[in-house]
Short mmCIF file of C-alpha atoms in Angstrom, two decimals:
data_model
loop_
_atom_site.label_atom_id
_atom_site.label_comp_id
_atom_site.label_asym_id
_atom_site.label_seq_id
_atom_site.Cartn_x
_atom_site.Cartn_y
_atom_site.Cartn_z
CA MET A 1 -13.66 3.33 24.66
CA ASP A 2 -10.25 4.86 24.08
CA ASP A 3 -10.47 5.87 20.42
CA TRP A 4 -11.45 9.45 21.23
CA ARG A 5 -7.74 10.09 21.78
CA PRO A 6 -5.55 11.49 18.98
CA HIS A 7 -3.50 8.98 17.03
CA ALA A 8 -0.55 11.31 16.41
CA THR A 9 1.49 12.29 19.46
CA LEU A 10 1.47 15.89 20.65
CA THR A 11 5.15 16.13 19.68
CA THR A 12 4.16 15.22 16.12
CA LEU A 13 1.28 17.69 16.10
CA ARG A 14 3.67 20.44 17.20
CA ALA A 15 6.06 19.47 14.37
CA ARG A 16 3.10 19.61 12.01
CA ALA A 17 2.25 23.13 13.13
CA ARG A 18 5.89 24.21 12.69
CA CYS A 19 5.92 22.73 9.17
CA LEU A 20 2.79 24.70 8.21
CA ALA A 21 4.35 27.87 9.66
CA VAL A 22 7.52 27.36 7.58
CA ILE A 23 5.38 26.93 4.46
CA ARG A 24 3.43 30.13 5.22
CA SER A 25 6.55 32.20 5.73
CA PHE A 26 8.24 30.69 2.62
CA PHE A 27 5.44 31.87 0.35
CA GLY A 28 4.91 35.08 2.29
CA GLU A 29 8.55 36.07 1.79
CA ARG A 30 8.35 35.25 -1.90
CA GLY A 31 5.25 37.33 -2.37
CA LEU A 32 2.78 34.68 -3.53
CA LEU A 33 -0.88 35.27 -2.73
CA GLU A 34 -2.46 32.74 -0.37
CA VAL A 35 -5.90 31.68 -1.64
CA GLU A 36 -8.75 29.40 -0.61
CA THR A 37 -10.99 27.66 -3.13
CA PRO A 38 -14.08 25.47 -2.58
CA GLN A 39 -13.83 21.88 -1.46
CA LEU A 40 -17.30 21.21 -2.88
CA SER A 41 -17.87 21.45 -6.61
CA ILE A 42 -20.56 20.54 -9.12
CA ALA A 43 -17.75 19.03 -11.24
CA ALA A 44 -15.56 16.07 -10.36
CA ALA A 45 -12.10 14.99 -11.47
CA THR A 46 -12.36 13.26 -14.85
CA ASP A 47 -8.97 11.52 -14.49
CA PRO A 48 -9.85 7.79 -14.46
CA ALA A 49 -7.20 7.18 -11.78
CA LEU A 50 -8.94 9.56 -9.36
CA ALA A 51 -12.16 8.72 -7.53
CA SER A 52 -14.10 11.66 -6.09
CA LEU A 53 -16.25 11.43 -2.98
CA ALA A 54 -19.79 12.71 -3.36
CA THR A 55 -21.96 14.60 -0.96
CA ARG A 56 -25.30 16.38 -1.13
CA TRP A 57 -26.11 20.06 -1.00
CA PRO A 58 -29.70 20.85 -0.18
CA GLY A 59 -29.58 24.05 -2.23
CA PRO A 60 -31.92 25.03 -5.06
CA ASP A 61 -30.80 22.24 -7.40
CA GLY A 62 -30.46 19.60 -4.65
CA THR A 63 -27.92 17.75 -6.74
CA ALA A 64 -24.70 16.01 -5.78
CA ARG A 65 -21.60 18.00 -4.99
CA TRP A 66 -18.16 16.45 -5.26
CA LEU A 67 -15.34 16.88 -2.78
CA HIS A 68 -12.31 18.09 -4.69
CA THR A 69 -9.36 15.74 -5.29
CA SER A 70 -7.11 18.80 -5.71
CA PRO A 71 -7.73 22.58 -5.90
CA GLU A 72 -6.20 22.73 -9.38
CA PHE A 73 -9.21 23.81 -11.46
CA PRO A 74 -10.44 26.71 -9.31
CA MET A 75 -6.84 27.88 -8.84
CA LYS A 76 -6.41 27.99 -12.61
CA ARG A 77 -9.64 30.00 -12.81
CA LEU A 78 -8.01 32.51 -10.47
CA LEU A 79 -4.87 32.58 -12.61
CA ALA A 80 -6.96 33.17 -15.74
CA ALA A 81 -8.68 36.02 -13.88
CA GLY A 82 -5.33 37.72 -13.28
CA SER A 83 -4.49 36.66 -9.71
CA GLY A 84 -0.76 36.40 -10.34
CA ASP A 85 1.31 33.79 -8.43
CA ILE A 86 -0.88 31.94 -5.91
CA TRP A 87 -0.57 29.19 -3.32
CA GLN A 88 -2.92 27.18 -1.13
CA LEU A 89 -2.90 24.62 1.66
CA ALA A 90 -5.94 22.48 0.89
CA ARG A 91 -7.59 19.49 2.49
CA VAL A 92 -8.35 17.17 -0.45
CA PHE A 93 -10.31 13.93 -0.70
CA ARG A 94 -9.75 10.75 -2.69
CA ASP A 95 -12.04 7.77 -2.55
CA GLY A 96 -10.61 4.26 -2.33
CA GLU A 97 -7.14 5.36 -1.26
CA ARG A 98 -6.20 3.79 2.03
CA GLY A 99 -2.87 2.36 3.06
CA ARG A 100 0.32 3.07 4.91
CA ARG A 101 1.00 6.05 2.63
CA HIS A 102 -2.57 6.84 1.61
CA HIS A 103 -5.44 8.39 3.49
CA PRO A 104 -8.76 9.41 1.90
CA GLU A 105 -8.40 12.95 3.30
CA PHE A 106 -5.04 14.69 3.24
CA THR A 107 -3.30 18.04 3.08
CA LEU A 108 -2.08 19.19 -0.30
CA LEU A 109 0.15 22.22 -0.79
CA GLU A 110 -0.38 23.59 -4.27
CA TRP A 111 1.18 26.61 -5.95
CA TYR A 112 1.52 28.27 -9.35
CA ARG A 113 4.22 30.45 -10.88
CA LEU A 114 3.45 32.62 -13.89
CA GLY A 115 5.92 32.59 -16.76
CA TRP A 116 7.90 29.70 -15.24
CA ASP A 117 8.53 26.30 -16.77
CA HIS A 118 8.72 23.00 -14.86
CA HIS A 119 12.51 23.18 -14.51
CA ARG A 120 12.43 26.50 -12.72
CA LEU A 121 9.60 25.25 -10.50
CA MET A 122 11.58 22.08 -9.67
CA ASP A 123 14.27 24.35 -8.24
CA GLU A 124 11.75 26.14 -6.03
CA VAL A 125 10.22 22.84 -4.85
CA THR A 126 13.75 21.75 -3.92
CA ASP A 127 14.30 25.02 -1.99
CA LEU A 128 11.12 24.59 0.03
CA VAL A 129 11.54 20.88 0.76
CA THR A 130 15.17 21.36 1.75
CA LYS A 131 14.02 24.02 4.20
CA LEU A 132 11.32 21.70 5.59
CA LEU A 133 13.88 18.91 5.99
CA ASP A 134 16.17 21.13 8.03
CA GLY A 135 18.35 18.85 10.16
CA HIS A 136 18.45 16.01 7.59
CA THR A 137 21.65 15.47 5.62
CA LEU A 138 20.89 15.54 1.92
CA ALA A 139 23.34 15.00 -0.95
CA ALA A 140 23.01 17.12 -4.11
CA VAL A 141 19.63 16.86 -5.82
CA GLU A 142 19.39 14.15 -8.47
CA LYS A 143 17.47 14.97 -11.65
CA LEU A 144 16.57 12.08 -13.95
CA THR A 145 14.27 11.80 -16.91
CA TYR A 146 11.58 9.14 -16.63
CA ARG A 147 13.49 7.15 -19.23
CA GLU A 148 16.82 7.43 -17.38
CA ALA A 149 15.20 6.30 -14.13
CA PHE A 150 13.74 3.19 -15.78
CA ILE A 151 16.95 2.29 -17.57
CA ALA A 152 19.03 2.77 -14.41
CA HIS A 153 16.76 0.94 -11.99
CA ALA A 154 14.56 -1.42 -14.02
CA GLY A 155 16.93 -2.12 -16.92
CA LEU A 156 14.25 -1.28 -19.45
CA ASP A 157 13.46 1.57 -21.86
CA PRO A 158 9.93 2.62 -20.80
CA PHE A 159 9.13 3.81 -24.31
CA ILE A 160 9.27 0.28 -25.70
CA VAL A 161 5.71 -0.73 -26.54
CA GLU A 162 6.38 -4.39 -27.33
CA PRO A 163 4.53 -6.40 -24.61
CA GLY A 164 7.17 -9.15 -24.59
CA ALA A 165 9.78 -6.73 -23.25
CA TRP A 166 7.47 -5.79 -20.34
CA HIS A 167 6.63 -9.40 -19.55
CA ALA A 168 10.35 -10.20 -19.45
CA ALA A 169 11.14 -7.22 -17.21
CA VAL A 170 8.33 -8.06 -14.79
CA LYS A 171 9.56 -11.66 -14.63
CA ARG A 172 13.17 -10.56 -14.15
CA HIS A 173 12.12 -8.46 -11.18
CA ASP A 174 10.11 -11.32 -9.72
CA ILE A 175 6.73 -9.60 -9.84
CA ASP A 176 3.64 -11.82 -9.91
CA CYS A 177 0.79 -9.90 -11.52
CA THR A 178 -1.69 -11.31 -14.02
CA ASP A 179 -4.19 -8.44 -14.11
CA LEU A 180 -2.71 -6.27 -16.90
CA ASP A 181 -3.59 -6.49 -20.60
CA ASP A 182 -0.76 -6.60 -23.14
CA THR A 183 -1.92 -3.30 -24.61
CA ASP A 184 -1.94 -1.49 -21.24
CA ILE A 185 1.60 -0.09 -21.54
CA ASP A 186 0.92 2.59 -18.94
CA GLY A 187 -0.26 -0.12 -16.56
CA TRP A 188 3.04 -1.99 -17.07
CA ARG A 189 4.95 1.25 -16.59
CA ASP A 190 3.12 1.94 -13.31
CA LEU A 191 3.69 -1.64 -12.15
CA LEU A 192 7.46 -1.40 -12.62
CA LEU A 193 7.59 2.18 -11.37
CA THR A 194 5.90 1.35 -8.06
CA HIS A 195 7.52 -2.04 -7.50
CA VAL A 196 11.05 -1.57 -8.87
CA VAL A 197 11.99 2.02 -9.73
CA GLU A 198 10.52 4.06 -6.85
CA PRO A 199 12.38 2.27 -4.01
CA HIS A 200 15.66 3.55 -5.55
CA LEU A 201 14.56 7.18 -5.80
CA GLY A 202 15.42 9.86 -3.28
CA GLN A 203 17.78 7.74 -1.20
CA GLY A 204 20.00 10.09 0.78
CA ARG A 205 18.98 13.00 -1.45
CA LEU A 206 15.98 14.40 -3.25
CA THR A 207 15.30 12.92 -6.68
CA LEU A 208 13.31 14.71 -9.38
CA ILE A 209 11.88 12.70 -12.28
CA HIS A 210 10.78 14.62 -15.37
CA ASP A 211 9.80 14.17 -19.03
CA TYR A 212 7.00 11.63 -18.63
CA PRO A 213 5.40 9.64 -21.45
CA ALA A 214 2.86 11.79 -23.30
CA SER A 215 0.14 9.29 -22.34
CA GLN A 216 0.79 10.25 -18.69
CA ALA A 217 0.72 14.00 -19.29
CA ALA A 218 -2.36 14.55 -17.10
CA LEU A 219 -2.53 18.40 -17.18
CA ALA A 220 1.02 19.05 -18.42
CA ARG A 221 1.90 20.38 -21.83
CA VAL A 222 3.44 17.90 -24.25
CA ARG A 223 6.62 18.59 -26.17
CA THR A 224 6.26 17.06 -29.63
CA GLY A 225 9.07 14.73 -30.62
CA ASP A 226 9.99 11.06 -30.88
CA PRO A 227 8.78 10.14 -28.40
CA SER A 228 6.65 13.10 -27.40
CA LEU A 229 7.25 13.98 -23.75
CA ALA A 230 5.06 15.49 -21.07
CA GLU A 231 6.58 18.46 -19.22
CA ARG A 232 5.66 16.91 -15.92
CA PHE A 233 7.80 16.13 -12.86
CA GLU A 234 7.64 14.30 -9.58
CA LEU A 235 9.71 14.67 -6.44
CA TYR A 236 10.84 11.64 -4.42
CA TRP A 237 12.48 11.20 -1.06
CA GLN A 238 13.20 7.84 0.55
CA GLY A 239 11.37 6.06 -2.26
CA VAL A 240 8.15 7.99 -1.63
CA GLU A 241 6.51 10.32 -4.15
CA LEU A 242 6.04 13.72 -2.52
CA ALA A 243 5.08 16.15 -5.27
CA ASN A 244 3.74 16.24 -8.81
CA GLY A 245 4.10 19.28 -11.04
CA TYR A 246 3.53 20.48 -14.58
CA HIS A 247 4.49 23.08 -17.07
CA GLU A 248 0.77 23.68 -17.36
CA LEU A 249 -1.28 22.94 -20.42
CA THR A 250 -2.90 26.21 -21.49
CA ASP A 251 -4.34 25.09 -24.84
CA ALA A 252 -8.13 24.95 -24.34
CA ALA A 253 -8.77 22.72 -27.35
CA GLU A 254 -6.14 20.20 -26.25
CA GLN A 255 -7.54 20.29 -22.70
CA ARG A 256 -11.04 19.52 -24.06
CA ARG A 257 -9.64 16.56 -26.01
CA ARG A 258 -8.01 15.18 -22.85
CA VAL A 259 -11.23 15.54 -20.88
CA GLU A 260 -13.09 13.71 -23.66
CA ASP A 261 -10.46 10.93 -23.59
CA ASP A 262 -10.87 10.68 -19.81
CA LEU A 263 -14.64 10.33 -20.17
CA VAL A 264 -14.28 7.61 -22.83
CA GLN A 265 -11.84 5.73 -20.58
CA ARG A 266 -14.14 6.10 -17.58
CA ARG A 267 -16.97 4.58 -19.59
CA GLU A 268 -14.78 1.69 -20.79
CA LEU A 269 -13.65 0.99 -17.23
CA GLY A 270 -17.21 1.18 -15.89
CA LEU A 271 -16.32 4.09 -13.60
CA PRO A 272 -18.95 6.58 -12.37
CA GLU A 273 -19.90 9.20 -14.94
CA VAL A 274 -18.84 12.66 -13.90
CA LEU A 275 -19.49 16.14 -15.18
CA PRO A 276 -16.38 17.89 -16.54
CA ASP A 277 -15.68 21.30 -15.06
CA ALA A 278 -17.23 23.66 -17.62
CA ARG A 279 -16.07 26.77 -15.73
CA PHE A 280 -12.48 25.54 -15.76
CA LEU A 281 -12.70 24.97 -19.51
CA ALA A 282 -14.25 28.43 -19.96
CA ALA A 283 -11.32 29.93 -18.02
CA LEU A 284 -8.92 28.21 -20.42
CA ASP A 285 -10.91 29.66 -23.34
CA ALA A 286 -10.51 33.09 -21.77
CA GLY A 287 -6.78 32.45 -21.47
CA LEU A 288 -4.68 30.77 -18.80
CA PRO A 289 -1.32 32.56 -18.64
CA ASP A 290 1.81 30.50 -19.26
CA CYS A 291 2.66 28.96 -15.89
CA ALA A 292 4.01 26.02 -13.95
CA GLY A 293 2.25 24.47 -10.96
CA VAL A 294 2.92 21.78 -8.40
CA ALA A 295 1.11 19.90 -5.62
CA LEU A 296 2.99 18.52 -2.62
CA GLY A 297 1.71 15.99 -0.08
CA VAL A 298 2.34 17.65 3.28
CA ASP A 299 1.43 14.61 5.42
CA ARG A 300 3.86 12.35 3.57
CA LEU A 301 6.68 14.83 3.84
CA LEU A 302 6.02 15.19 7.56
CA MET A 303 5.84 11.40 8.01
CA LEU A 304 9.27 10.95 6.40
CA ALA A 305 10.83 13.99 8.07
CA LEU A 306 9.84 12.61 11.48
CA GLY A 307 10.88 9.06 10.58
CA LEU A 308 7.38 7.69 11.17
CA PRO A 309 6.24 4.48 9.45
CA SER A 310 2.68 5.44 8.52
CA LEU A 311 0.73 8.46 7.30
CA ASP A 312 -1.68 7.85 10.19
CA ASP A 313 1.11 8.78 12.57
CA VAL A 314 1.00 12.43 11.50
CA LEU A 315 -2.80 12.70 11.60
CA ALA A 316 -4.61 13.74 14.75
CA PHE A 317 -7.53 11.49 13.87
CA PRO A 318 -7.17 8.99 10.99
CA ILE A 319 -10.39 8.08 9.17
CA GLU A 320 -11.15 5.04 11.36
CA ARG A 321 -11.44 7.28 14.41
CA ALA A 322 -12.58 10.47 12.67
CA MET B 1 -19.21 -17.71 -1.87
CA ALA B 2 -18.48 -14.06 -1.25
CA VAL B 3 -16.35 -12.07 -3.66
CA TYR B 4 -13.83 -9.60 -2.27
CA SER B 5 -12.64 -6.43 -3.97
CA THR B 6 -9.05 -5.29 -3.36
CA ASN B 7 -10.31 -2.53 -1.05
CA GLU B 8 -11.66 -5.23 1.28
CA PHE B 9 -8.30 -6.99 1.47
CA LYS B 10 -6.85 -7.31 4.95
CA SER B 11 -4.66 -9.71 6.81
CA GLY B 12 -6.46 -12.92 7.70
CA LEU B 13 -8.87 -12.80 4.73
CA LYS B 14 -9.18 -16.20 3.02
CA VAL B 15 -9.39 -16.16 -0.77
CA MET B 16 -9.21 -18.56 -3.71
CA LEU B 17 -6.23 -18.11 -5.98
CA ASP B 18 -5.27 -20.38 -8.88
CA GLY B 19 -7.68 -22.97 -7.45
CA ASP B 20 -6.14 -23.07 -3.98
CA PRO B 21 -7.35 -21.54 -0.72
CA CYS B 22 -4.98 -18.83 0.50
CA ALA B 23 -4.78 -16.51 3.49
CA ILE B 24 -3.76 -12.87 3.10
CA ILE B 25 -0.83 -12.12 5.41
CA GLU B 26 -0.19 -8.52 4.42
CA ASN B 27 -1.78 -6.05 2.03
CA GLU B 28 -0.16 -2.84 0.83
CA PHE B 29 -1.87 -0.24 -1.36
CA VAL B 30 0.53 1.42 -3.80
CA LYS B 31 -0.26 4.10 -6.36
CA PRO B 32 1.93 6.28 -8.51
CA GLY B 33 1.28 10.05 -8.47
CA LYS B 34 -1.01 9.66 -11.43
CA GLY B 35 -2.12 6.34 -12.78
CA GLN B 36 -2.79 2.73 -11.93
CA ALA B 37 -3.09 1.72 -8.28
CA PHE B 38 -2.07 -1.74 -7.12
CA ASN B 39 -2.44 -3.92 -4.06
CA ARG B 40 0.76 -5.77 -3.19
CA VAL B 41 -0.35 -8.78 -1.22
CA ARG B 42 1.61 -11.41 0.71
CA LEU B 43 -0.32 -14.66 0.77
CA ARG B 44 0.02 -18.11 2.27
CA ASN B 45 -1.24 -21.05 0.27
CA LEU B 46 -3.19 -22.96 2.92
CA LYS B 47 -2.67 -26.30 1.18
CA THR B 48 1.07 -26.11 0.60
CA GLY B 49 2.09 -23.50 3.16
CA ARG B 50 3.98 -21.60 0.45
CA VAL B 51 4.18 -17.84 1.07
CA TRP B 52 4.58 -15.46 -1.86
CA GLU B 53 3.77 -11.95 -3.07
CA ARG B 54 1.12 -11.29 -5.67
CA THR B 55 0.17 -7.91 -7.12
CA PHE B 56 -3.43 -7.08 -8.00
CA LYS B 57 -4.72 -4.13 -9.98
CA SER B 58 -6.74 -2.16 -7.44
CA GLY B 59 -10.44 -2.62 -8.06
CA GLU B 60 -10.14 -6.26 -9.14
CA SER B 61 -12.14 -8.85 -7.22
CA ILE B 62 -11.35 -12.39 -6.17
CA GLU B 63 -13.48 -15.16 -4.78
CA GLY B 64 -13.43 -15.83 -1.06
CA ALA B 65 -12.45 -19.27 0.25
CA ASP B 66 -14.76 -21.14 2.61
CA VAL B 67 -12.07 -21.66 5.20
CA MET B 68 -12.64 -21.80 8.94
CA ASP B 69 -10.60 -22.61 11.98
CA THR B 70 -12.29 -24.94 14.41
CA GLU B 71 -11.25 -26.58 17.67
CA LEU B 72 -11.23 -30.37 17.41
CA GLU B 73 -10.05 -33.04 19.82
CA PHE B 74 -7.47 -35.53 18.57
CA LEU B 75 -8.79 -39.07 19.18
CA TYR B 76 -6.38 -41.59 17.64
CA ALA B 77 -4.31 -42.41 14.58
CA ASP B 78 -4.47 -45.50 12.39
CA ASP B 79 -2.15 -46.56 9.58
CA GLU B 80 -3.38 -43.86 7.24
CA PHE B 81 -5.30 -41.15 9.03
CA TRP B 82 -5.51 -39.07 12.17
CA HIS B 83 -9.01 -38.89 13.62
CA PHE B 84 -10.46 -35.79 15.27
CA MET B 85 -13.81 -34.99 16.86
CA GLU B 86 -15.84 -31.85 17.39
CA ALA B 87 -16.64 -31.78 21.12
CA THR B 88 -20.24 -30.55 20.98
CA THR B 89 -21.56 -32.20 17.81
CA PHE B 90 -19.36 -35.33 18.00
CA GLU B 91 -18.77 -34.86 14.27
CA GLN B 92 -15.59 -36.65 13.27
CA HIS B 93 -12.93 -35.58 10.76
CA THR B 94 -10.12 -37.64 9.29
CA VAL B 95 -6.89 -35.85 8.46
CA ASP B 96 -4.19 -37.12 6.11
CA ALA B 97 -0.42 -36.95 6.63
CA THR B 98 0.00 -33.89 4.37
CA ALA B 99 -2.46 -31.81 6.37
CA MET B 100 -0.98 -33.10 9.65
CA GLY B 101 2.52 -32.00 8.67
CA ASP B 102 4.92 -31.61 11.59
CA THR B 103 2.07 -31.41 14.09
CA VAL B 104 2.02 -35.23 14.42
CA GLN B 105 5.12 -35.12 16.59
CA TRP B 106 3.24 -33.45 19.46
CA LEU B 107 0.04 -35.51 19.63
CA LYS B 108 -0.67 -38.62 21.67
CA GLY B 109 -4.43 -38.24 22.14
CA GLN B 110 -7.10 -35.96 23.69
CA GLU B 111 -5.32 -32.74 22.70
CA LYS B 112 -7.55 -29.89 21.60
CA CYS B 113 -6.15 -28.74 18.24
CA ILE B 114 -7.05 -25.93 15.84
CA VAL B 115 -8.00 -27.59 12.56
CA THR B 116 -8.37 -25.43 9.46
CA LEU B 117 -11.22 -26.72 7.31
CA TRP B 118 -11.72 -25.77 3.65
CA ASN B 119 -15.18 -26.78 2.39
CA ASN B 120 -15.20 -28.97 5.51
CA VAL B 121 -11.99 -30.77 4.47
CA PRO B 122 -9.04 -30.44 6.88
CA LEU B 123 -6.15 -28.42 5.44
CA SER B 124 -3.88 -28.09 8.44
CA VAL B 125 -3.69 -28.82 12.14
CA ILE B 126 -2.12 -26.71 14.86
CA ALA B 127 -1.19 -28.44 18.12
CA PRO B 128 -1.96 -26.78 21.47
CA ASN B 129 0.75 -24.22 22.32
CA HIS B 130 1.89 -26.32 25.26
CA VAL B 131 1.92 -30.11 25.62
CA VAL B 132 3.19 -32.41 28.38
CA LEU B 133 5.07 -35.48 27.14
CA GLU B 134 7.26 -38.20 28.63
CA VAL B 135 10.96 -38.58 27.79
CA THR B 136 11.59 -41.99 26.23
CA GLU B 137 15.23 -41.56 25.28
CA THR B 138 18.08 -39.31 26.38
CA ASP B 139 21.63 -39.52 27.75
CA PRO B 140 21.82 -40.25 31.49
CA GLY B 141 20.93 -37.23 33.58
CA ILE B 142 23.54 -35.24 35.47
CA ARG B 143 21.85 -34.94 38.84
CA GLY B 144 21.68 -31.50 40.25
CA ASP B 145 23.16 -29.85 37.17
CA THR B 146 20.83 -26.89 36.99
CA ALA B 147 23.53 -24.25 36.66
CA THR B 148 25.85 -25.01 33.74
CA GLY B 149 23.23 -24.24 31.09
CA GLY B 150 24.29 -27.22 29.00
CA VAL B 151 21.73 -28.98 26.77
CA LYS B 152 21.28 -32.40 25.18
CA PRO B 153 18.67 -33.92 22.85
CA ALA B 154 15.75 -35.89 24.30
CA THR B 155 13.23 -37.99 22.42
CA LEU B 156 9.63 -37.74 23.65
CA GLU B 157 6.93 -40.43 23.63
CA THR B 158 5.42 -38.99 20.42
CA GLY B 159 8.75 -39.05 18.57
CA ALA B 160 9.53 -35.33 18.85
CA VAL B 161 13.12 -34.46 19.69
CA VAL B 162 13.75 -31.38 21.83
CA LYS B 163 16.81 -29.83 23.46
CA VAL B 164 16.63 -30.24 27.24
CA PRO B 165 18.83 -29.36 30.24
CA LEU B 166 21.40 -31.95 31.31
CA PHE B 167 19.51 -33.01 34.46
CA VAL B 168 16.53 -34.42 32.54
CA GLU B 169 16.13 -38.19 32.70
CA ILE B 170 14.15 -40.89 30.90
CA GLY B 171 10.67 -41.04 32.35
CA ASP B 172 10.51 -37.33 33.17
CA LEU B 173 7.40 -35.45 32.06
CA LEU B 174 8.27 -32.27 30.17
CA LYS B 175 6.21 -29.24 29.28
CA VAL B 176 7.12 -28.17 25.73
CA ASP B 177 6.18 -25.17 23.57
CA THR B 178 5.02 -26.64 20.24
CA ARG B 179 5.46 -23.36 18.36
CA THR B 180 9.20 -23.19 19.00
CA SER B 181 9.91 -26.85 19.93
CA GLU B 182 11.45 -25.53 23.13
CA TYR B 183 11.59 -27.18 26.53
CA ILE B 184 9.80 -25.12 29.20
CA SER B 185 9.96 -27.15 32.42
CA ARG B 186 9.74 -30.52 34.14
CA VAL B 187 6.25 -31.41 35.35
CA LYS B 188 5.41 -33.44 38.44
CA GLU B 189 3.05 -36.35 37.76
#
């Protein structure tokens, strides 16, 4: 039996350690407070696209605890309690995600900036990632709206809701997929994004996509307009999504509505029922300061920086030999 | 028959798609930062051999295909069919020209072949990697020419045509790689 050995090489593990050290000094120099929040919670992510792993805690209630999919909610509780700018390197867990660029357990770097909007945070993300990609030649950062990216790379306005236009675009790009309903516009958007748009993003430079459809706001605030746009952004390099950030939603009532929508969708999709995070919602009631936050996939960044083909290659022990 | 969810997809899995048995060649999980995950799958239609890419919404399920590879011995061919036998049970299978495909050009009898059966019906036949066949037609051999590296076509007793070195003559027995149609060596009787 040889699978006791690490999968990543020692050279890679040393590069990983250097990367974590650069991150620590970056936030140390900028004066953000490093925090740690629980991996186990009584509440699970309500987002229908996220599946939480469950475990048991033999404490007084003996009920299930969920492994967090991101440290977002407890970090926002700290912000509401007056922590000021905070950052965290967290091991997070997502069920059902396994592939060349997905691993059910991975390292997420998450940080929050008080009084900032998503544009200012995009600049800081760029600063950090550029530092971590020291030695790589990068052209000037490209900043595109979600709509611009679709028009440039898929030849389609993503705010069109007419199913015929999506069918035509999918056919034009030679995609064979029969699983999406006509009404599932976000499904069509995700299909074209992953198959057609993403491979063009971040080639030879970092690309930031912002102003997402309001239906994909997740935890970002929405700017009312025609169409309404979510103040959300993602960072890409070499066609791979590396970070997702928001000008954070602070409106407790709106947040409750989104959680309710999530729960309705989960029921419709036959997904496991989960308990929304009541303490997170209470923190929003108490008042989350205006802020922007972002989460960055450290393993993916490392994989690309080292020119490795698979996320497994930067992990000491991938799940199959964990 | 078993039903497979996208998270059970892996290369080699046999599934039913649009009424045909298919083999998964490659499976890639893709997911945007937030939102719908997909499995991008490269498949081979086991009836037609066509390879294409299909995208499934992650979480969807498809029916498995009762497909198995089995080793059968080629017995003989008649006007219509090629006849094979399972060595331990003596069960016989008849294979039509479509399922035989290009494999016919390597078989003269008694070869142990891998036959892919779908619901016990042969879909395809793979010849042994190496076969030994006699040359029935080729230009006269250039004796001793083992150095120039020149090649010429030679027709074998089963009808296959392979490129051979110039010294090969009619009546020679040749060892051939059926996967690449390449000459390997002359074989002594």
